[in-house]
Amino acid sequence: MVAHYLGRFLPPFGPQSQALAMNVQSAQKNMFNLSRAVVSSQFSSMQKDNQSKAVVPSSSLLALACRGFQTSSQVQDVDSAAKFIGAGAATVGVAGSGAGIGTVFGSLIIGYARNPSLKQQLFSYAILGFALSEAMGLFCLMMAFLILFAL
């Protein structure tokens, strides 16, 4: 089978390519026999262990399925890192809130400089802008704490 695929990609060069194909086939057969021997020896040792524990599986595949699953510490490290990255990304929103408050205050100063008679109306809109920007910052901070402590 491998020789068939090998013949597709390599042009025939006479006896050398045939010898190479034969070597590949014999290596494939040897690897197949070796892997079959290793697997059968593992299954027989698993069956002996299971019989000594008074659990008799009906097949070697069932014996393989009887193994318990364990979570590794690496998976837990990845979950912990994902939590910290998510909380850090949510905390960036607090910096956005500060930038928004600065923008609102700058716009208030520019508007007051252009038309001082609208001082009261501009100030009420500025307070509304401050409140909305601060609310978004607090929302981002709340999400960061939820990611850290609730997940």
Coordinates of N, CA and C in Angstrom, one line a residue:
M1 N 0.8 -1.2 0.0 CA 0.0 0.0 0.0 C 0.9 1.3 0.0
V2 N 1.9 1.3 0.8 CA 2.8 2.4 0.9 C 3.6 2.5 -0.4
A3 N 3.9 1.4 -1.0 CA 4.7 1.4 -2.2 C 3.8 2.0 -3.3
H4 N 2.5 1.7 -3.3 CA 1.6 2.3 -4.3 C 1.7 3.8 -4.2
Y5 N 1.6 4.4 -3.0 CA 1.6 5.8 -2.8 C 3.0 6.4 -3.1
L6 N 4.0 5.6 -2.8 CA 5.4 6.0 -3.1 C 5.6 6.1 -4.6
G7 N 5.0 5.2 -5.3 CA 5.2 5.2 -6.8 C 4.5 6.4 -7.4
R8 N 3.5 6.9 -6.8 CA 2.9 8.1 -7.3 C 3.8 9.4 -7.3
F9 N 4.6 9.5 -6.2 CA 5.3 10.7 -6.0 C 6.8 10.6 -6.5
L10 N 7.3 9.4 -6.6 CA 8.7 9.2 -7.1 C 8.7 8.6 -8.5
P11 N 9.4 9.2 -9.4 CA 9.4 8.6 -10.7 C 10.2 7.3 -10.7
P12 N 9.9 6.3 -11.5 CA 10.6 5.1 -11.5 C 12.0 5.2 -12.0
F13 N 13.0 4.7 -11.2 CA 14.4 4.8 -11.6 C 15.0 3.4 -11.8
G14 N 14.1 2.4 -11.9 CA 14.6 1.0 -12.1 C 14.7 0.3 -10.9
P15 N 15.7 -0.6 -10.7 CA 15.8 -1.5 -9.6 C 15.9 -0.8 -8.2
Q16 N 16.5 0.5 -8.2 CA 16.7 1.2 -7.0 C 15.3 1.6 -6.4
S17 N 14.4 2.0 -7.2 CA 13.1 2.4 -6.7 C 12.3 1.2 -6.2
Q18 N 12.5 0.1 -6.9 CA 11.8 -1.1 -6.5 C 12.3 -1.6 -5.2
A19 N 13.6 -1.5 -5.0 CA 14.2 -1.9 -3.7 C 13.8 -1.0 -2.6
L20 N 13.6 0.3 -2.9 CA 13.2 1.2 -1.9 C 11.7 0.9 -1.5
A21 N 10.9 0.5 -2.5 CA 9.5 0.2 -2.2 C 9.4 -1.1 -1.4
M22 N 10.3 -2.1 -1.7 CA 10.3 -3.3 -0.9 C 10.7 -3.1 0.5
N23 N 11.7 -2.2 0.7 CA 12.1 -1.9 2.1 C 11.0 -1.2 2.9
V24 N 10.3 -0.3 2.2 CA 9.2 0.4 2.9 C 8.1 -0.6 3.3
Q25 N 7.8 -1.5 2.4 CA 6.8 -2.5 2.7 C 7.2 -3.4 3.9
S26 N 8.5 -3.9 3.9 CA 8.9 -4.7 4.9 C 9.0 -4.0 6.3
A27 N 9.3 -2.7 6.2 CA 9.3 -1.9 7.5 C 7.9 -1.7 8.0
Q28 N 7.0 -1.6 7.1 CA 5.6 -1.4 7.5 C 5.1 -2.7 8.1
K29 N 5.4 -3.8 7.5 CA 4.9 -5.1 8.1 C 5.6 -5.3 9.5
N30 N 6.9 -5.0 9.6 CA 7.5 -5.2 10.9 C 6.9 -4.2 12.0
M31 N 6.6 -3.0 11.6 CA 6.0 -2.1 12.6 C 4.6 -2.6 13.0
F32 N 3.9 -3.1 12.0 CA 2.5 -3.6 12.3 C 2.6 -4.7 13.3
N33 N 3.5 -5.7 13.1 CA 3.7 -6.8 14.0 C 4.2 -6.4 15.3
L34 N 5.1 -5.5 15.4 CA 5.6 -5.0 16.7 C 4.5 -4.3 17.5
S35 N 3.7 -3.4 16.8 CA 2.6 -2.7 17.5 C 1.6 -3.7 18.0
R36 N 1.3 -4.7 17.2 CA 0.3 -5.7 17.6 C 0.8 -6.5 18.8
A37 N 2.0 -6.8 18.9 CA 2.6 -7.5 20.0 C 2.5 -6.7 21.3
V38 N 2.9 -5.4 21.1 CA 2.9 -4.5 22.3 C 1.4 -4.3 22.8
V39 N 0.5 -4.1 21.9 CA -0.9 -3.9 22.4 C -1.5 -5.2 23.0
S40 N -1.2 -6.3 22.4 CA -1.7 -7.6 23.0 C -1.1 -7.8 24.4
S41 N 0.2 -7.5 24.6 CA 0.8 -7.7 25.9 C 0.3 -6.7 26.9
Q42 N -0.1 -5.5 26.5 CA -0.7 -4.6 27.4 C -2.1 -5.0 27.8
F43 N -2.8 -5.5 26.9 CA -4.2 -6.0 27.2 C -4.2 -7.2 28.1
S44 N -3.2 -8.1 27.9 CA -3.1 -9.3 28.7 C -2.7 -8.9 30.2
S45 N -1.8 -7.9 30.3 CA -1.4 -7.5 31.7 C -2.6 -6.8 32.3
M46 N -3.4 -6.0 31.5 CA -4.5 -5.3 32.1 C -5.6 -6.3 32.5
Q47 N -5.8 -7.4 31.8 CA -6.8 -8.4 32.1 C -6.3 -9.1 33.4
K48 N -5.0 -9.4 33.6 CA -4.6 -10.0 34.8 C -4.8 -9.1 36.0
D49 N -4.5 -7.8 35.8 CA -4.7 -6.9 36.9 C -6.2 -6.8 37.3
N50 N -7.1 -6.8 36.3 CA -8.5 -6.6 36.5 C -9.1 -7.9 37.1
Q51 N -8.5 -9.1 36.8 CA -9.0 -10.3 37.3 C -8.6 -10.4 38.8
S52 N -7.5 -9.9 39.1 CA -7.1 -9.9 40.5 C -7.9 -9.0 41.4
K53 N -8.5 -8.0 40.8 CA -9.4 -7.1 41.5 C -10.9 -7.6 41.5
A54 N -11.1 -8.7 41.0 CA -12.5 -9.4 40.9 C -13.4 -8.6 39.9
V55 N -12.8 -7.9 38.9 CA -13.6 -7.3 37.9 C -13.1 -8.0 36.6
V56 N -14.1 -8.7 36.0 CA -13.7 -9.5 34.8 C -14.4 -8.9 33.6
P57 N -13.6 -8.2 32.8 CA -14.2 -7.5 31.6 C -14.4 -8.6 30.5
S58 N -15.4 -8.3 29.7 CA -15.8 -9.3 28.6 C -14.8 -9.2 27.4
S59 N -14.2 -8.1 27.2 CA -13.3 -7.9 26.1 C -12.1 -7.0 26.6
S60 N -11.1 -7.0 25.8 CA -10.0 -6.2 26.1 C -10.3 -4.7 25.9
L61 N -11.2 -4.4 25.0 CA -11.7 -3.0 24.8 C -12.4 -2.5 26.0
L62 N -13.2 -3.4 26.6 CA -13.9 -3.0 27.8 C -12.9 -2.7 29.0
A63 N -11.8 -3.5 29.0 CA -10.8 -3.3 30.0 C -10.2 -1.9 29.9
L64 N -10.0 -1.5 28.6 CA -9.4 -0.2 28.4 C -10.4 0.9 28.8
A65 N -11.7 0.7 28.6 CA -12.7 1.7 28.9 C -12.9 1.7 30.4
C66 N -12.5 0.8 31.2 CA -12.7 0.8 32.7 C -11.7 1.7 33.4
R67 N -10.7 2.2 32.7 CA -9.8 3.1 33.4 C -10.5 4.4 33.8
G68 N -10.0 4.9 34.9 CA -10.6 6.2 35.4 C -10.0 7.3 34.7
F69 N -10.7 8.4 34.5 CA -10.2 9.6 33.9 C -9.8 10.6 35.0
Q70 N -8.7 11.3 34.8 CA -8.2 12.3 35.7 C -7.9 13.6 35.0
T71 N -8.2 14.7 35.6 CA -7.9 16.0 35.0 C -6.5 16.3 35.5
S72 N -5.7 16.8 34.5 CA -4.3 17.2 34.8 C -4.3 18.6 35.4
S73 N -3.1 18.9 36.0 CA -3.0 20.2 36.6 C -2.8 21.2 35.5
Q74 N -2.4 20.8 34.3 CA -2.2 21.7 33.2 C -3.5 22.3 32.8
V75 N -4.6 21.5 32.8 CA -5.9 22.0 32.4 C -6.4 23.0 33.4
Q76 N -6.1 22.8 34.6 CA -6.5 23.8 35.7 C -5.7 25.1 35.5
D77 N -4.5 25.0 35.2 CA -3.6 26.2 35.0 C -4.2 27.0 33.8
V78 N -4.6 26.3 32.7 CA -5.1 27.1 31.6 C -6.4 27.7 32.0
D79 N -7.3 27.1 32.7 CA -8.5 27.7 33.2 C -8.2 28.9 34.1
S80 N -7.3 28.8 34.9 CA -6.9 29.9 35.8 C -6.4 31.1 35.0
A81 N -5.5 30.8 34.0 CA -5.0 31.8 33.2 C -6.1 32.5 32.4
A82 N -7.0 31.8 31.9 CA -8.1 32.3 31.1 C -8.9 33.3 32.0
K83 N -9.1 32.9 33.3 CA -9.9 33.8 34.2 C -9.1 35.1 34.4
F84 N -7.8 35.0 34.6 CA -7.1 36.3 34.8 C -7.0 37.1 33.6
I85 N -6.9 36.5 32.4 CA -6.9 37.3 31.2 C -8.3 38.0 31.0
G86 N -9.3 37.3 31.2 CA -10.7 37.9 31.1 C -10.9 39.0 32.1
A87 N -10.4 38.8 33.3 CA -10.6 39.9 34.3 C -9.8 41.1 33.9
G88 N -8.6 40.9 33.4 CA -7.8 42.0 33.0 C -8.4 42.8 31.8
A89 N -9.0 42.0 30.9 CA -9.6 42.7 29.7 C -10.8 43.5 30.2
A90 N -11.6 43.0 31.2 CA -12.7 43.7 31.7 C -12.2 45.0 32.5
T91 N -11.1 44.9 33.1 CA -10.6 46.0 33.8 C -10.2 47.2 32.9
V92 N -9.8 46.8 31.7 CA -9.5 47.9 30.7 C -10.7 48.8 30.5
G93 N -11.9 48.3 30.7 CA -13.1 49.2 30.5 C -13.1 50.3 31.6
V94 N -12.5 50.1 32.7 CA -12.4 51.2 33.7 C -11.5 52.3 33.2
A95 N -10.4 52.0 32.5 CA -9.6 53.0 31.9 C -10.4 53.8 30.8
G96 N -11.3 53.1 30.1 CA -12.1 53.7 29.1 C -13.1 54.7 29.8
S97 N -13.5 54.3 31.0 CA -14.4 55.2 31.7 C -13.7 56.5 32.1
G98 N -12.5 56.4 32.5 CA -11.7 57.6 32.8 C -11.5 58.5 31.6
A99 N -11.2 57.9 30.5 CA -11.1 58.6 29.2 C -12.4 59.3 28.8
G100 N -13.5 58.6 29.1 CA -14.8 59.2 28.8 C -15.1 60.4 29.6
I101 N -14.8 60.3 30.9 CA -15.0 61.5 31.8 C -14.1 62.7 31.4
G102 N -12.9 62.4 31.0 CA -12.0 63.5 30.5 C -12.5 64.1 29.3
T103 N -13.1 63.3 28.4 CA -13.7 63.9 27.1 C -14.9 64.7 27.4
V104 N -15.7 64.3 28.3 CA -16.9 65.0 28.7 C -16.5 66.4 29.3
F105 N -15.6 66.3 30.2 CA -15.1 67.6 30.9 C -14.5 68.5 29.9
G106 N -13.7 68.0 29.0 CA -13.1 68.8 27.9 C -14.1 69.5 27.0
S107 N -15.2 68.7 26.7 CA -16.3 69.3 25.9 C -17.0 70.3 26.6
L108 N -17.2 70.1 28.0 CA -17.8 71.2 28.8 C -17.1 72.5 28.8
I109 N -15.8 72.4 28.9 CA -14.9 73.6 28.9 C -15.0 74.3 27.6
I110 N -14.9 73.5 26.5 CA -15.0 74.1 25.1 C -16.3 74.8 24.9
G111 N -17.4 74.1 25.3 CA -18.7 74.7 25.1 C -18.9 75.9 25.9
Y112 N -18.4 75.9 27.1 CA -18.6 77.1 28.0 C -17.8 78.3 27.4
A113 N -16.6 78.0 26.9 CA -15.7 79.0 26.3 C -16.4 79.6 25.0
R114 N -17.1 78.8 24.3 CA -17.8 79.3 23.1 C -19.0 80.1 23.4
N115 N -19.8 79.7 24.4 CA -21.1 80.4 24.7 C -21.3 80.3 26.2
P116 N -20.8 81.3 26.9 CA -21.0 81.3 28.4 C -22.4 81.4 28.9
S117 N -23.3 81.9 28.1 CA -24.7 82.0 28.5 C -25.4 80.7 28.7
L118 N -24.9 79.6 28.1 CA -25.5 78.3 28.2 C -24.8 77.4 29.3
K119 N -24.3 78.1 30.3 CA -23.6 77.4 31.4 C -24.4 76.4 32.1
Q120 N -25.6 76.7 32.5 CA -26.5 75.8 33.3 C -26.9 74.6 32.4
Q121 N -27.2 74.8 31.2 CA -27.6 73.7 30.3 C -26.4 72.8 30.0
L122 N -25.3 73.4 29.7 CA -24.1 72.6 29.5 C -23.7 71.8 30.7
F123 N -23.8 72.4 31.9 CA -23.4 71.7 33.1 C -24.3 70.5 33.4
S124 N -25.6 70.6 33.1 CA -26.5 69.5 33.3 C -26.2 68.3 32.3
Y125 N -25.9 68.7 31.1 CA -25.5 67.6 30.1 C -24.2 67.0 30.5
A126 N -23.3 67.8 31.1 CA -22.0 67.2 31.5 C -22.2 66.3 32.7
I127 N -23.0 66.6 33.6 CA -23.3 65.7 34.8 C -23.9 64.4 34.2
L128 N -24.8 64.5 33.3 CA -25.4 63.2 32.7 C -24.3 62.4 32.0
G129 N -23.4 63.0 31.3 CA -22.2 62.3 30.6 C -21.3 61.7 31.7
F130 N -21.0 62.4 32.8 CA -20.2 61.9 33.8 C -20.8 60.6 34.4
A131 N -22.1 60.7 34.7 CA -22.8 59.6 35.3 C -22.8 58.3 34.4
L132 N -23.1 58.6 33.1 CA -23.1 57.4 32.2 C -21.7 56.8 32.0
S133 N -20.7 57.6 31.9 CA -19.4 57.1 31.8 C -18.9 56.4 33.0
E134 N -19.2 56.9 34.2 CA -18.9 56.3 35.4 C -19.6 54.9 35.6
A135 N -20.9 54.9 35.2 CA -21.7 53.7 35.3 C -21.1 52.6 34.4
M136 N -20.6 52.9 33.2 CA -19.9 51.9 32.4 C -18.6 51.4 33.0
G137 N -17.9 52.3 33.7 CA -16.7 51.9 34.4 C -17.0 50.9 35.5
L138 N -18.0 51.3 36.3 CA -18.4 50.4 37.4 C -18.9 49.0 36.9
F139 N -19.6 49.1 35.7 CA -20.1 47.8 35.1 C -18.9 46.9 34.7
C140 N -17.9 47.5 34.1 CA -16.7 46.7 33.7 C -16.0 46.2 34.9
L141 N -15.9 47.0 36.0 CA -15.3 46.5 37.2 C -16.1 45.4 37.9
M142 N -17.4 45.5 37.8 CA -18.2 44.4 38.3 C -18.0 43.1 37.5
M143 N -17.9 43.2 36.2 CA -17.7 42.0 35.4 C -16.3 41.4 35.7
A144 N -15.3 42.2 35.9 CA -14.0 41.7 36.3 C -14.1 40.9 37.5
F145 N -14.8 41.4 38.6 CA -14.9 40.7 39.8 C -15.7 39.4 39.7
L146 N -16.7 39.5 38.8 CA -17.5 38.3 38.6 C -16.7 37.2 37.9
I147 N -15.9 37.6 37.0 CA -15.0 36.6 36.3 C -14.0 36.0 37.3
L148 N -13.4 36.8 38.1 CA -12.4 36.3 39.0 C -13.0 35.4 40.1
F149 N -14.1 35.8 40.7 CA -14.6 35.1 41.9 C -15.8 34.2 41.7
A150 N -16.5 34.4 40.6 CA -17.8 33.6 40.4 C -17.5 32.4 39.5
L151 N -16.5 32.5 38.7 CA -16.3 31.4 37.7 C -15.3 30.4 38.3

